PDB file of C-alpha atoms in Angstrom:
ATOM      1  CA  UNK D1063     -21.451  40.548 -26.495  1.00  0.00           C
ATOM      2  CA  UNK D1064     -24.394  38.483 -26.842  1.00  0.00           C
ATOM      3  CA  UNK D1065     -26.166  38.408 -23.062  1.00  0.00           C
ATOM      4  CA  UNK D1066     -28.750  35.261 -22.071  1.00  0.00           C
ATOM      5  CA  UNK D1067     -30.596  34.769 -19.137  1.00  0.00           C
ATOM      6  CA  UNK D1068     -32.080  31.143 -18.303  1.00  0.00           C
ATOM      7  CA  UNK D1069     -34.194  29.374 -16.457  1.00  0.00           C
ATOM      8  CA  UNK D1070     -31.947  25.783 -14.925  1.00  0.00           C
ATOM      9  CA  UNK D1071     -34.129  22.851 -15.700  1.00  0.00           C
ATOM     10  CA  UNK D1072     -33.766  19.931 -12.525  1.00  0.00           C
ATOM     11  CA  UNK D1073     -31.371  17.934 -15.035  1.00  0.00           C
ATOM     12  CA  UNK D1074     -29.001  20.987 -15.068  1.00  0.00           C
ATOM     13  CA  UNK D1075     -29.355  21.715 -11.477  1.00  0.00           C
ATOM     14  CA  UNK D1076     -25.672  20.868 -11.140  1.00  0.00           C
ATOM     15  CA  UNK D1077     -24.818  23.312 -12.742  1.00  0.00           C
ATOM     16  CA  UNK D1078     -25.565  25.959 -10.101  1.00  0.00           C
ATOM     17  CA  UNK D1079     -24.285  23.440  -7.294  1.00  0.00           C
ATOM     18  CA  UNK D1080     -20.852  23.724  -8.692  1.00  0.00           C
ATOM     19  CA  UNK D1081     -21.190  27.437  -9.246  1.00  0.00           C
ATOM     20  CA  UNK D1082     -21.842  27.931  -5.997  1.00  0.00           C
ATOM     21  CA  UNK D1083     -18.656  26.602  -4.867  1.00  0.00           C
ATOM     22  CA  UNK D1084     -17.245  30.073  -6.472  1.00  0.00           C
ATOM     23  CA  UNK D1085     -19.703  32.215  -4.644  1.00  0.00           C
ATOM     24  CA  UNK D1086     -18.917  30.689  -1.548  1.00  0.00           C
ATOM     25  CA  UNK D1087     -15.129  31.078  -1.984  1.00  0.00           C
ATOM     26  CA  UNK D1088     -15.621  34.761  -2.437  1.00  0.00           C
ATOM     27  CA  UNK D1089     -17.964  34.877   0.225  1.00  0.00           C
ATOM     28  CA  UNK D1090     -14.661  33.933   2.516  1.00  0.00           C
ATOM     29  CA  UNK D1091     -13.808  37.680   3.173  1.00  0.00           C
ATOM     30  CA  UNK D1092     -16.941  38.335   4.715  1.00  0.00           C
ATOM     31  CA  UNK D1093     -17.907  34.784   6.519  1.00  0.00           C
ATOM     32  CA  UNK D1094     -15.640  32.213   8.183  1.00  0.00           C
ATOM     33  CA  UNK D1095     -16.588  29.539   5.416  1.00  0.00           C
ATOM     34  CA  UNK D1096     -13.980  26.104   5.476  1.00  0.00           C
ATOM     35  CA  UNK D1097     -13.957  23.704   2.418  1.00  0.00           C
ATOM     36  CA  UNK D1098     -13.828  20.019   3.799  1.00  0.00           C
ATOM     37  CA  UNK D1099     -10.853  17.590   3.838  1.00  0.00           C
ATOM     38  CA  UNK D1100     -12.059  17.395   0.184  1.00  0.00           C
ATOM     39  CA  UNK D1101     -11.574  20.894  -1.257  1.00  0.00           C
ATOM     40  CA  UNK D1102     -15.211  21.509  -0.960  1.00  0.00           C
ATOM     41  CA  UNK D1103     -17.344  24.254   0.378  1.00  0.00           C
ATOM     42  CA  UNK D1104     -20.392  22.446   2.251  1.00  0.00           C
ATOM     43  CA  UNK D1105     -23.735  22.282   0.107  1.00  0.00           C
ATOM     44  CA  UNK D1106     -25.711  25.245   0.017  1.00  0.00           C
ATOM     45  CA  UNK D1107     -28.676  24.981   2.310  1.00  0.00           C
ATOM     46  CA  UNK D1108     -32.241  24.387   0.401  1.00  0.00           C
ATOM     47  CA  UNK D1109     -30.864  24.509  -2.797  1.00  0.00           C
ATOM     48  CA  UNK D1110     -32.620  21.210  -3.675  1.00  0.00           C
ATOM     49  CA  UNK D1111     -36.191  23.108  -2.799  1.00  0.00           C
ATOM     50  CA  UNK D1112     -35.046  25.432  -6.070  1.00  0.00           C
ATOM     51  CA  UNK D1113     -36.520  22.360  -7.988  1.00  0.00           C
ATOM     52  CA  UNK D1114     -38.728  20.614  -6.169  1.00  0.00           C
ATOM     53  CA  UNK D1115     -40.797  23.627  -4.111  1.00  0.00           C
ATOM     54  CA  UNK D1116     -43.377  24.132  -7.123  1.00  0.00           C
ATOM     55  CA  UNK D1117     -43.617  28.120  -8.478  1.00  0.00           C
ATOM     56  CA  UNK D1118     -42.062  29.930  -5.652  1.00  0.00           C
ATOM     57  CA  UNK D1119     -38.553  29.234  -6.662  1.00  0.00           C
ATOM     58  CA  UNK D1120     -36.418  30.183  -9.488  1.00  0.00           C
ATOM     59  CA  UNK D1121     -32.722  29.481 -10.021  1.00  0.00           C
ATOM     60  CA  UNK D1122     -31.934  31.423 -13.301  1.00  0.00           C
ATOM     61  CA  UNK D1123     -28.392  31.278 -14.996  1.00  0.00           C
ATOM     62  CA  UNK D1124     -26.696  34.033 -16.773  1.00  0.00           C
ATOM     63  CA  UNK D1125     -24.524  33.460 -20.091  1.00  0.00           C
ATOM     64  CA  UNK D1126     -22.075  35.776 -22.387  1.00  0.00           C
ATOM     65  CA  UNK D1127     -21.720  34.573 -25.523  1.00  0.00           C
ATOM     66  CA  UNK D1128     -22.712  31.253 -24.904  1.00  0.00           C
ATOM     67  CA  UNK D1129     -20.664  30.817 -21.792  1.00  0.00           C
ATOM     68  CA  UNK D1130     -21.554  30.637 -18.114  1.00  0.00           C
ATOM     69  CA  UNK D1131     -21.213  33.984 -16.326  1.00  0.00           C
ATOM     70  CA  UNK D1132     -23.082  33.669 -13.575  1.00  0.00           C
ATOM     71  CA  UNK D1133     -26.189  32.641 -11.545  1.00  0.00           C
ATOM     72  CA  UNK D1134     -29.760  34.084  -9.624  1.00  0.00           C
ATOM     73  CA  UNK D1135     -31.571  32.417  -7.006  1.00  0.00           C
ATOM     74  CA  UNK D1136     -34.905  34.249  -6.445  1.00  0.00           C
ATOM     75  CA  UNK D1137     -37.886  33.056  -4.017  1.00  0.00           C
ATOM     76  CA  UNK D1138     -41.347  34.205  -4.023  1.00  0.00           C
ATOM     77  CA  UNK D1139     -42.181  35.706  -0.937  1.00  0.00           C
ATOM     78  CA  UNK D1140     -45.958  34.459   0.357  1.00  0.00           C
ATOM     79  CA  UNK D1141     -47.903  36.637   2.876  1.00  0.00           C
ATOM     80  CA  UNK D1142     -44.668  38.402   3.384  1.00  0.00           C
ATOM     81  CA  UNK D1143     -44.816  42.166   4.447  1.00  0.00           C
ATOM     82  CA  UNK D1144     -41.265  42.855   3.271  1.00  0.00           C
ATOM     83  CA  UNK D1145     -41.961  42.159  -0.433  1.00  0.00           C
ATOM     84  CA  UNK D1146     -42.855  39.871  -3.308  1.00  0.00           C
ATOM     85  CA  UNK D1147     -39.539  39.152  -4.254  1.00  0.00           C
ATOM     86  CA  UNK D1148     -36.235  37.978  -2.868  1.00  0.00           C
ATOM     87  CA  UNK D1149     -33.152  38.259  -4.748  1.00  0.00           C
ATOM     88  CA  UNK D1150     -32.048  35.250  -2.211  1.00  0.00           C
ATOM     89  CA  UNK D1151     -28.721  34.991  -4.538  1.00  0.00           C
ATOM     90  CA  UNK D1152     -26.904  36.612  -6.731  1.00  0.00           C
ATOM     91  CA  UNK D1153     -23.964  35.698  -8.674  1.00  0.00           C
ATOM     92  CA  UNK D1154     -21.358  36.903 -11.618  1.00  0.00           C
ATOM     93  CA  UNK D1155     -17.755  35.502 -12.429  1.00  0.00           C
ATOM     94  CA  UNK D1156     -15.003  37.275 -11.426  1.00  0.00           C
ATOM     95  CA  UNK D1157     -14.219  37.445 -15.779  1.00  0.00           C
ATOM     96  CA  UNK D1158     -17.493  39.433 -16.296  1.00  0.00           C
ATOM     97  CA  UNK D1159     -17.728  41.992 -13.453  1.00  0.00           C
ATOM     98  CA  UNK D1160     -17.613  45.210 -14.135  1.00  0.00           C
ATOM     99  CA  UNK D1161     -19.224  44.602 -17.927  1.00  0.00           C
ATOM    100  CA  UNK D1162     -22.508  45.639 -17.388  1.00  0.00           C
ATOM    101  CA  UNK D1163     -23.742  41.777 -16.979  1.00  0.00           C
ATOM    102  CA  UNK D1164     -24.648  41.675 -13.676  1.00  0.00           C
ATOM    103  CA  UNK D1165     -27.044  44.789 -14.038  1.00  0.00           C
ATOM    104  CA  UNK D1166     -28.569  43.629 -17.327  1.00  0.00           C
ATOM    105  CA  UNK D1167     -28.567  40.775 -15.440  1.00  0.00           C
ATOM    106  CA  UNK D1168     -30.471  42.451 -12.139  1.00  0.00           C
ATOM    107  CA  UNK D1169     -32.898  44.319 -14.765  1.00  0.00           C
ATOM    108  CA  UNK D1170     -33.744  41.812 -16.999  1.00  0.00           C
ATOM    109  CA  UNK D1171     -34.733  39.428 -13.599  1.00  0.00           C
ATOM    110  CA  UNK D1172     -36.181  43.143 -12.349  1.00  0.00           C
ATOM    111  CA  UNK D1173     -38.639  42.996 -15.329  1.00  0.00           C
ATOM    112  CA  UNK D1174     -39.609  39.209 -15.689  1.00  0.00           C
ATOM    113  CA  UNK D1175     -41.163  39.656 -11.744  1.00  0.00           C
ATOM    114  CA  UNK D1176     -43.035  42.611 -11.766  1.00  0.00           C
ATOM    115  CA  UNK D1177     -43.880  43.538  -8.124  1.00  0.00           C
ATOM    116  CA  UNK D1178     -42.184  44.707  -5.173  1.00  0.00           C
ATOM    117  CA  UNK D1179     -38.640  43.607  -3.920  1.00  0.00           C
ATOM    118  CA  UNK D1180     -36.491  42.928  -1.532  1.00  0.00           C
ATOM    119  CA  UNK D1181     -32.231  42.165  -2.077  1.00  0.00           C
ATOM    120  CA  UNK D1182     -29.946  41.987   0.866  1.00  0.00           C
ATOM    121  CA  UNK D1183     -26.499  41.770   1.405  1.00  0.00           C
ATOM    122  CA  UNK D1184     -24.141  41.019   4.350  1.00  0.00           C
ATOM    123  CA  UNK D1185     -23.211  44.235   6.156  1.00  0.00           C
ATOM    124  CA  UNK D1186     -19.133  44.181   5.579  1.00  0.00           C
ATOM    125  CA  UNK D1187     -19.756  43.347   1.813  1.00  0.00           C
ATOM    126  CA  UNK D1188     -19.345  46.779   1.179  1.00  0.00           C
ATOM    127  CA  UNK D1189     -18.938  46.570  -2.801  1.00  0.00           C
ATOM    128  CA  UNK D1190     -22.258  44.325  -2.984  1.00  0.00           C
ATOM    129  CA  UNK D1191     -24.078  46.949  -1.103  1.00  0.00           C
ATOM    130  CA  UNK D1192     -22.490  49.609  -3.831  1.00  0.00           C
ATOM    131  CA  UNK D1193     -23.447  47.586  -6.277  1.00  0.00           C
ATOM    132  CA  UNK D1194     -26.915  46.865  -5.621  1.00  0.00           C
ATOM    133  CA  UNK D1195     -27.309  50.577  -5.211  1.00  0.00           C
ATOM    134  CA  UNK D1196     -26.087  51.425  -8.273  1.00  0.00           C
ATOM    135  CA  UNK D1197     -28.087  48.850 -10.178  1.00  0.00           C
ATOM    136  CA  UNK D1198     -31.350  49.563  -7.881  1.00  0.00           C
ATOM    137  CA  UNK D1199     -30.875  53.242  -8.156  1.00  0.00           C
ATOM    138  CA  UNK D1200     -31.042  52.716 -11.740  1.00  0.00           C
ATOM    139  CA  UNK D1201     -33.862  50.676 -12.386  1.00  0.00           C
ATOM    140  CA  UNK D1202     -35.578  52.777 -10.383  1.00  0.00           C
ATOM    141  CA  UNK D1203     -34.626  56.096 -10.844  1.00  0.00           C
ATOM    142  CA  UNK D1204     -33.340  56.356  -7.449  1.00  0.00           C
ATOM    143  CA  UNK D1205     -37.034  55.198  -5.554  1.00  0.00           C
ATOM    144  CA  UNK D1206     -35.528  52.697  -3.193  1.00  0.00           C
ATOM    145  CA  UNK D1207     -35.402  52.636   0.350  1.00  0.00           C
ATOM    146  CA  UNK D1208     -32.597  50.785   2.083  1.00  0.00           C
ATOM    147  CA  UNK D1209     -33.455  49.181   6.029  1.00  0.00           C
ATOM    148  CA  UNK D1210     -30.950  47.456   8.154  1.00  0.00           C
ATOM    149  CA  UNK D1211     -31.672  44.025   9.786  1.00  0.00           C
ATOM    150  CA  UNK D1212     -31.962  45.007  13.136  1.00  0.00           C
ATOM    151  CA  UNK D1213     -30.038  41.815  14.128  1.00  0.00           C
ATOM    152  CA  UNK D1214     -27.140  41.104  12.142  1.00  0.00           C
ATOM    153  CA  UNK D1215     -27.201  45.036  11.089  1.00  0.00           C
ATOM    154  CA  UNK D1216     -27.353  43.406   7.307  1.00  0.00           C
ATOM    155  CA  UNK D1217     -28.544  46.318   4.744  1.00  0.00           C
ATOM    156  CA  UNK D1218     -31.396  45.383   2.843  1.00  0.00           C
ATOM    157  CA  UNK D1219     -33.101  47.279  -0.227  1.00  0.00           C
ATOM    158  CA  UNK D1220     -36.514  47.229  -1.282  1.00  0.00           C
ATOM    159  CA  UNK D1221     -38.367  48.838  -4.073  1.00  0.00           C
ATOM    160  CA  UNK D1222     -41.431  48.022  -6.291  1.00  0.00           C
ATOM    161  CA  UNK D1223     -40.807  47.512 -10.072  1.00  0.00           C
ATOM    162  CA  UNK D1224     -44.513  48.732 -10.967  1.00  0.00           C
ATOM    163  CA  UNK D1225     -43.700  52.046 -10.887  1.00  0.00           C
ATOM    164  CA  UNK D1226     -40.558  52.260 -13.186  1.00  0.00           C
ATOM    165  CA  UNK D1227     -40.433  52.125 -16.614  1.00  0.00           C
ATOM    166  CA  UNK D1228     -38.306  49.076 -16.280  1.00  0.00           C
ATOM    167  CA  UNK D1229     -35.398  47.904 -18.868  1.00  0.00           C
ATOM    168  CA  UNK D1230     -34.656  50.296 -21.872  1.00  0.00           C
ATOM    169  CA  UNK D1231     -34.823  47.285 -24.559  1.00  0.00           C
TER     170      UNK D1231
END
């Protein structure tokens, strides 16, 4: 299984638009999301800013043996006390869960933005929040702490890739 991890260019950005129509759909057991009179989800909020916001943005996109398998939206976090980094998005095809791509995925993203991080999930998205743990845990060795927005109740992990040793290559 040959894993790649890219960065979308603006002239692929559709790409991730239309991938995000599956992450919304399985985002429908969690949130009361409609699709339109069209069969369409609505657009996702700001994802335009993922190519026009200058170097605080990154929409990466995940492939297995040359095919799509997923997506990552991350945002640099300015002045912000919670972190560096925000995995704002995080996505992997139904066909590839459970392969090991979506934490080769996580580490490999981990790794390419050293610094401290911060990835939420929504609070009844109970196998998110397992895996996030699992994949955290990992990079990590277990030196994560988890906080709950006080809120929504959302759970939210945050660690610091500086002191781990990072992805066994």
């Amino acid at each position: 299984m040959e894993l790649g991890i890219e960065l979308v260019p603006k002239e692929q950005k559709q790409i991730i638009s239309r991938l995000m129509q599956f992450y919304l759909y399985d985002f429908t057991r969690y949130l009361e999301l409609q699709v339109d009179r069209e069969g369409l989800f609505p657009s996702y909020p700001g994802l335009e800013a993922y190519w026009s916001s200058g170097k605080n943005k990154f929409a990466y996109l995940f492939t297995v043996d040359g095919n799509v398998a997923g997506f990552a939206l991350i945002d640099r976090l300015l002045r912000d006390p919670e972190g560096e980094f925000y995995m704002t998005e995080f996505f992997v095809m139904q066909r590839y869960r459970r392969s090991g791509v979506g934490t080769w995925a996580a580490h490999r993203l981990f790794d390419m933005f050293p610094g401290s991080w911060k990835v939420s999930q929504i609070r009844a998205n109970t196998p998110a929040r397992d895996f996030w743990h699992r994949v955290i845990g990992a990079y990590t060795g277990g030196d994560f702490q988890e906080r709950f927005n006080s809120r929504q109740g959302n759970p939210s992990q945050y660690f610091s890739t500086l002191n781990t040793n990072g992805v066994k290559k």
